[in-house]
CSV table of C-alpha atoms in Angstrom, one decimal:
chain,number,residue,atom,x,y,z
A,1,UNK,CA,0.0,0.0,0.0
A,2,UNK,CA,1.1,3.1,-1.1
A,3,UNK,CA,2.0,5.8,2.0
A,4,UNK,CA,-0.5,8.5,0.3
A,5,UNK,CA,-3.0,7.5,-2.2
A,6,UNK,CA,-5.3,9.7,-3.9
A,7,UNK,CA,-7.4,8.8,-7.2
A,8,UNK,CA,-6.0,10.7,-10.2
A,9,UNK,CA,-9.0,11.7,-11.8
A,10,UNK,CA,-9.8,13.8,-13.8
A,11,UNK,CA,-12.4,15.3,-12.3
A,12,UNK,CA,-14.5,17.1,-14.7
A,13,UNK,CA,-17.0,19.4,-13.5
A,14,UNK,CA,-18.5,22.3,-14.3
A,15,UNK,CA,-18.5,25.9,-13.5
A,16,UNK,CA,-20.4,26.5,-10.1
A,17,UNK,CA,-20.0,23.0,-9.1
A,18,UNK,CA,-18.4,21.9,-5.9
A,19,UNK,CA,-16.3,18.9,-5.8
A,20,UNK,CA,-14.5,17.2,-3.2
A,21,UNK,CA,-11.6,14.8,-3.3
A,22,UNK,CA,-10.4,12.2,-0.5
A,23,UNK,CA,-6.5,11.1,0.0
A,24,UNK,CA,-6.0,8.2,2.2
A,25,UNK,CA,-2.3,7.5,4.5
A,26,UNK,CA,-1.1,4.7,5.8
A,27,UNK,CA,1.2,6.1,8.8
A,28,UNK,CA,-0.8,6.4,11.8
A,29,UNK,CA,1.6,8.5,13.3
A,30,UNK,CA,1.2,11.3,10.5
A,31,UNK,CA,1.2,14.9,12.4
A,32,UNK,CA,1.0,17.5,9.6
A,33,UNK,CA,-1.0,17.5,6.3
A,34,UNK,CA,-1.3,19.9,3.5
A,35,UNK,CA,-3.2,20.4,0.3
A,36,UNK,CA,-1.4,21.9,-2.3
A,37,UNK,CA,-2.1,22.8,-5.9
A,38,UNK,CA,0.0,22.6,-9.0
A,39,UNK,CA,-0.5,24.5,-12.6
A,40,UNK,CA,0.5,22.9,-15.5
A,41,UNK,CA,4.3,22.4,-15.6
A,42,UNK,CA,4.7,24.8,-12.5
A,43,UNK,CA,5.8,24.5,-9.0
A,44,UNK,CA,3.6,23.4,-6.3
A,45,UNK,CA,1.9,26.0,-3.8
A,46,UNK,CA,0.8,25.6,-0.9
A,47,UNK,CA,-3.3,25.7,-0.7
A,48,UNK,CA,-4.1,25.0,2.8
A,49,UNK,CA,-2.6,23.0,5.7
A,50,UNK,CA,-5.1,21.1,7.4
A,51,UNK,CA,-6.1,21.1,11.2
A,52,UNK,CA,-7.8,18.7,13.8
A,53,UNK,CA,-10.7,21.0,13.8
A,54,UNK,CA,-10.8,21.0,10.0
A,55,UNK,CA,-10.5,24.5,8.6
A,56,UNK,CA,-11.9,26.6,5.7
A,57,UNK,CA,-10.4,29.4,3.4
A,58,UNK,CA,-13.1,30.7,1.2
A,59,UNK,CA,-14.6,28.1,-1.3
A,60,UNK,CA,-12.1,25.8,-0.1
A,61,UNK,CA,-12.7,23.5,3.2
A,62,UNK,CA,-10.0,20.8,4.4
A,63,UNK,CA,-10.8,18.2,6.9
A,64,UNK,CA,-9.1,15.7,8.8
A,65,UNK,CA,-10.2,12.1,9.9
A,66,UNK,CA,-7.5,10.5,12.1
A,67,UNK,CA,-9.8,7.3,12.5
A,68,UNK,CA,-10.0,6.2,8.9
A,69,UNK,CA,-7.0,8.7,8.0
A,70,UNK,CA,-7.7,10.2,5.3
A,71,UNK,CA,-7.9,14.3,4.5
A,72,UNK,CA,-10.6,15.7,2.2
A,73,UNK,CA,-10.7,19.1,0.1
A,74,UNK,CA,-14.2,20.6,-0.4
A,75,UNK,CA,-14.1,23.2,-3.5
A,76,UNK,CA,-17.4,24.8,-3.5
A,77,UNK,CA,-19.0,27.2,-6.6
A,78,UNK,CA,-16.1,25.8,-8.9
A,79,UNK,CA,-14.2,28.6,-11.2
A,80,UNK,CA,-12.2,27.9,-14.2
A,81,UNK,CA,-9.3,29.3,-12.8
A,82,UNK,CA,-9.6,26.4,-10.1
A,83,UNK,CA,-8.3,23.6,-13.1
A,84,UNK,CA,-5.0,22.2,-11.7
A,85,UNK,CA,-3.6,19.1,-9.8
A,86,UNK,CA,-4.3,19.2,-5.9
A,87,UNK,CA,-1.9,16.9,-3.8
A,88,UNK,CA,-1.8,15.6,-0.8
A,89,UNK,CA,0.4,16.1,1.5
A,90,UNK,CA,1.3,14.1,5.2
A,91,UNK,CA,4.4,14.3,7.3
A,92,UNK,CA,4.8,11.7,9.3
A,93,UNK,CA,5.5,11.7,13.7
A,94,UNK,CA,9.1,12.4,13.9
A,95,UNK,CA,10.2,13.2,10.6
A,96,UNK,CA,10.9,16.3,8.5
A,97,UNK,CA,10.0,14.4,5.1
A,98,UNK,CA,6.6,15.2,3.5
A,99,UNK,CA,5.3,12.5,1.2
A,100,UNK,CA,2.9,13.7,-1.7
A,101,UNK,CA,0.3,12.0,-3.4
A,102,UNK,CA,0.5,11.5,-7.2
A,103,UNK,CA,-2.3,14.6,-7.2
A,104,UNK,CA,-5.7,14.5,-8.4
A,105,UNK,CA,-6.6,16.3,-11.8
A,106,UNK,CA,-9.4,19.1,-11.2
A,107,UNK,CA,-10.5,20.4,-14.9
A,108,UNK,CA,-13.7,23.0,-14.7
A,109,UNK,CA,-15.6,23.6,-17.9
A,110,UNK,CA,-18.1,26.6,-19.2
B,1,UNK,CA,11.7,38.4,-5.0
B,2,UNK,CA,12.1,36.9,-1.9
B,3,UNK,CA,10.7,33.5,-2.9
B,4,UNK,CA,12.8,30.0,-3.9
B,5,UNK,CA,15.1,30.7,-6.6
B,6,UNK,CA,16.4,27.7,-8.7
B,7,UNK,CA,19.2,27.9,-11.8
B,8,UNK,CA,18.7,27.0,-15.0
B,9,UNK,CA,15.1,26.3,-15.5
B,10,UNK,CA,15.9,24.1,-18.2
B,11,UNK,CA,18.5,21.8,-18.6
B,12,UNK,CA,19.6,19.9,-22.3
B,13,UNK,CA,22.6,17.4,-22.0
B,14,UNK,CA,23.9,14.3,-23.5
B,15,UNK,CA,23.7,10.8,-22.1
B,16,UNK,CA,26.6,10.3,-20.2
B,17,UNK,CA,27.7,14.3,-19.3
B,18,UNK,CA,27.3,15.6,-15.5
B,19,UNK,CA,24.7,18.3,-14.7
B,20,UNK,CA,24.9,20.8,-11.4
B,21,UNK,CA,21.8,22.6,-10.5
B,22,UNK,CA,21.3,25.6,-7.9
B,23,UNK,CA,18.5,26.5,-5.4
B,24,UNK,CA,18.7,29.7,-3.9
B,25,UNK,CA,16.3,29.1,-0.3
B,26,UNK,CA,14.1,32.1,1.4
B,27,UNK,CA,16.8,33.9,3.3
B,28,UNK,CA,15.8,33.0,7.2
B,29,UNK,CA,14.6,29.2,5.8
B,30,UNK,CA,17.3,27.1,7.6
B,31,UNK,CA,15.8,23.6,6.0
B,32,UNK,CA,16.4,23.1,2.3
B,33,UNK,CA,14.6,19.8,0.3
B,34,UNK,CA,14.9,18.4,-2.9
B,35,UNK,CA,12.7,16.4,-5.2
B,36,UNK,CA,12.2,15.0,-8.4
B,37,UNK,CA,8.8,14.8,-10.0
B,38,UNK,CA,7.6,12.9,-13.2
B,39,UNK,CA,5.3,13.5,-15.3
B,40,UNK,CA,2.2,12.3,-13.6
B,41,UNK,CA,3.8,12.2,-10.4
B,42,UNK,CA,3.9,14.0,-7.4
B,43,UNK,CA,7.0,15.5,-5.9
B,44,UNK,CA,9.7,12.5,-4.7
B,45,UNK,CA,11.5,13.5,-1.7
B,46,UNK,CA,15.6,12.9,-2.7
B,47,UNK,CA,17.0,14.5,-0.1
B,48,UNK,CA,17.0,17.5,2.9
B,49,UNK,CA,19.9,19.4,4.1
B,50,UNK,CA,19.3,21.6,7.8
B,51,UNK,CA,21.4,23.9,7.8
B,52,UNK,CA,24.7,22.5,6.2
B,53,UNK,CA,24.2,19.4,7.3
B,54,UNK,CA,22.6,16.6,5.1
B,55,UNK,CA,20.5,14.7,7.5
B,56,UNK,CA,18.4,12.2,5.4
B,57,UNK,CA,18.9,11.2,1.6
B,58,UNK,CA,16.2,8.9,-0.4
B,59,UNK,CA,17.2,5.5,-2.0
B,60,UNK,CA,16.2,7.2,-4.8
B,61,UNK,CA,19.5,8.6,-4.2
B,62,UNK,CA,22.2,6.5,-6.3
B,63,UNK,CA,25.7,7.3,-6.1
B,64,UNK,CA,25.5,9.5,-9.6
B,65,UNK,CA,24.0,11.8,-7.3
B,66,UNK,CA,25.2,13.7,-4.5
B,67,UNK,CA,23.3,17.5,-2.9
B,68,UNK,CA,25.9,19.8,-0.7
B,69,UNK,CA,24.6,22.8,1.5
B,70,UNK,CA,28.3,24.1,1.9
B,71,UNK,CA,27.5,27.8,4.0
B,72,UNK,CA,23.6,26.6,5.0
B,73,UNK,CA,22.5,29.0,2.5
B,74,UNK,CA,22.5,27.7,-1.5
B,75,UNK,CA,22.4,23.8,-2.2
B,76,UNK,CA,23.9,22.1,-5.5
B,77,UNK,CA,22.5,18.9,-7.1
B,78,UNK,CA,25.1,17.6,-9.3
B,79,UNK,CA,24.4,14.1,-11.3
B,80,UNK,CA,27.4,12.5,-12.8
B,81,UNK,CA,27.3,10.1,-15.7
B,82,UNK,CA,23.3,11.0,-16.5
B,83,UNK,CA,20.8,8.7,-17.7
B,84,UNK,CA,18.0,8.8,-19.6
B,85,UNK,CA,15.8,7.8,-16.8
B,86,UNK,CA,17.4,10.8,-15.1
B,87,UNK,CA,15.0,13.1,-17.4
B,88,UNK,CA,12.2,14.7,-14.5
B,89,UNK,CA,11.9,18.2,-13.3
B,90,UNK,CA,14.1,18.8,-10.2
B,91,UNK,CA,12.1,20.7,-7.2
B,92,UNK,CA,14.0,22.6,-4.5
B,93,UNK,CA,11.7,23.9,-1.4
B,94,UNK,CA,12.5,25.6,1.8
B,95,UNK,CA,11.0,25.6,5.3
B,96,UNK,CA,11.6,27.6,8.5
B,97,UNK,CA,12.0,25.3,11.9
B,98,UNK,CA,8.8,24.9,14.8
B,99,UNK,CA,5.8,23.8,13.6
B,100,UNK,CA,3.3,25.0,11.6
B,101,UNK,CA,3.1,27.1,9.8
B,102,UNK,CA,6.8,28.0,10.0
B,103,UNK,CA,7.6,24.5,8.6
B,104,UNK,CA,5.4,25.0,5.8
B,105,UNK,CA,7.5,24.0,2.6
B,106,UNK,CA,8.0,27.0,-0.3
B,107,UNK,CA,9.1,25.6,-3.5
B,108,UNK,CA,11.0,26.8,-6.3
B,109,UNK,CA,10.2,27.0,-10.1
B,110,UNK,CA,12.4,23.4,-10.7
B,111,UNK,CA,14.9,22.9,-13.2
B,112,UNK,CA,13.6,20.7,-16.3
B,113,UNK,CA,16.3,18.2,-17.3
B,114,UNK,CA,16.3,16.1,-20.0
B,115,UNK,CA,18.7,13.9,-20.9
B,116,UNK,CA,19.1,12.8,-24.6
């Protein structure tokens, strides 16, 4: 099993829609977790860390479910502008080294 | 800019010829990661300098490659003898120490290699 797994997608949705994704990790001990978001042949940027408490930044909402680990991103009232690859990030207890999921592909139509 | 700077953007070379890239950190960011992503792919951890000193390399990490941190400020990635598989984009990110969000990783804009 892979440490961070998250389907691939595409998801293909249109504008207005809201969509959510899921990434699954298999180290119980995971501390810290991130969404971020990557254009086309750019860097990644950071979106959002995500919290116990689960936490919201406009459209977007992250949460966190420690029991079935897993992290979820909410994208409500989709915009074009939104089209890109989201990954998922987890740090694991007692190390420095993030892992990232493979991303999930996020493409909003007209 | 203040950001992650990473030199050259793009790299050409020959099967078989050694490449060096650069990352320029954020300034006060005493931790310094690299990574190599595919198309397809997320980011692959290879290795993480703090400070100056290299504390954890990848397996990914064969012996054609090798990161140095010299002063704790830039970082070189040189690969010796390149492959073809070698071909990826090359990420550099920085972080500050404590926990979030002053560990929260910045990246650079990569350097594209591709080996021919």
């Amino acid at each position: 099993r892979k440490e961070v797994e998250q389907d691939p997608g595409p998801f293909n949705v249109p504008e207005g829609a809201t969509v959510a994704f899921n990434c699954t990790y298999s180290n119980s001990a995971s501390q810290s977790f991130f969404w971020y978001r990557q254009d086309c042949r750019k860097e990644p940027k950071l979106l959002m860390s995500v919290y116990s408490s689960g936490n919201e930044d406009g459209r977007f909402t992250a949460q966190l479910n420690r029991a079935s680990q897993y992290i979820s991103l909410l994208i409500r009232d989709s915009k074009l502008s939104d089209s890109a690859t989201y990954l998922c990030v987890v740090r694991g207890g007692g190390s420095y080294i993030p892992t990232f999921g493979r991303g999930t592909s996020l493409i909003v139509h007209p | 800019d203040t950001g992650v700077s990473q030199n050259p953007r793009h790299k050409i070379t020959k099967r078989g010829q050694n490449v060096t890239f650069r990352c320029d950190p954020i300034s006060e960011h005493n931790r310094l990661y690299w990574y190599r992503q595919t198309l397809g792919q997320g980011p692959e951890f290879l290795t993480y300098f703090q400070n100056e000193a290299q504390l954890e390399k990848s397996r990914l990490l064969s012996d054609r490659f090798s990161a140095e941190r010299p002063k704790g400020s830039f970082s070189t990635l040189e690969i010796q003898r390149t492959e073809q598989g070698d071909s990826a984009m090359y990420l550099c990110a920085s972080s500050g120490t404590g926990g979030a969000p002053a560990d929260t990783q910045y990246f650079g804009p990569g350097t594209r290699l591709t080996v021919l």
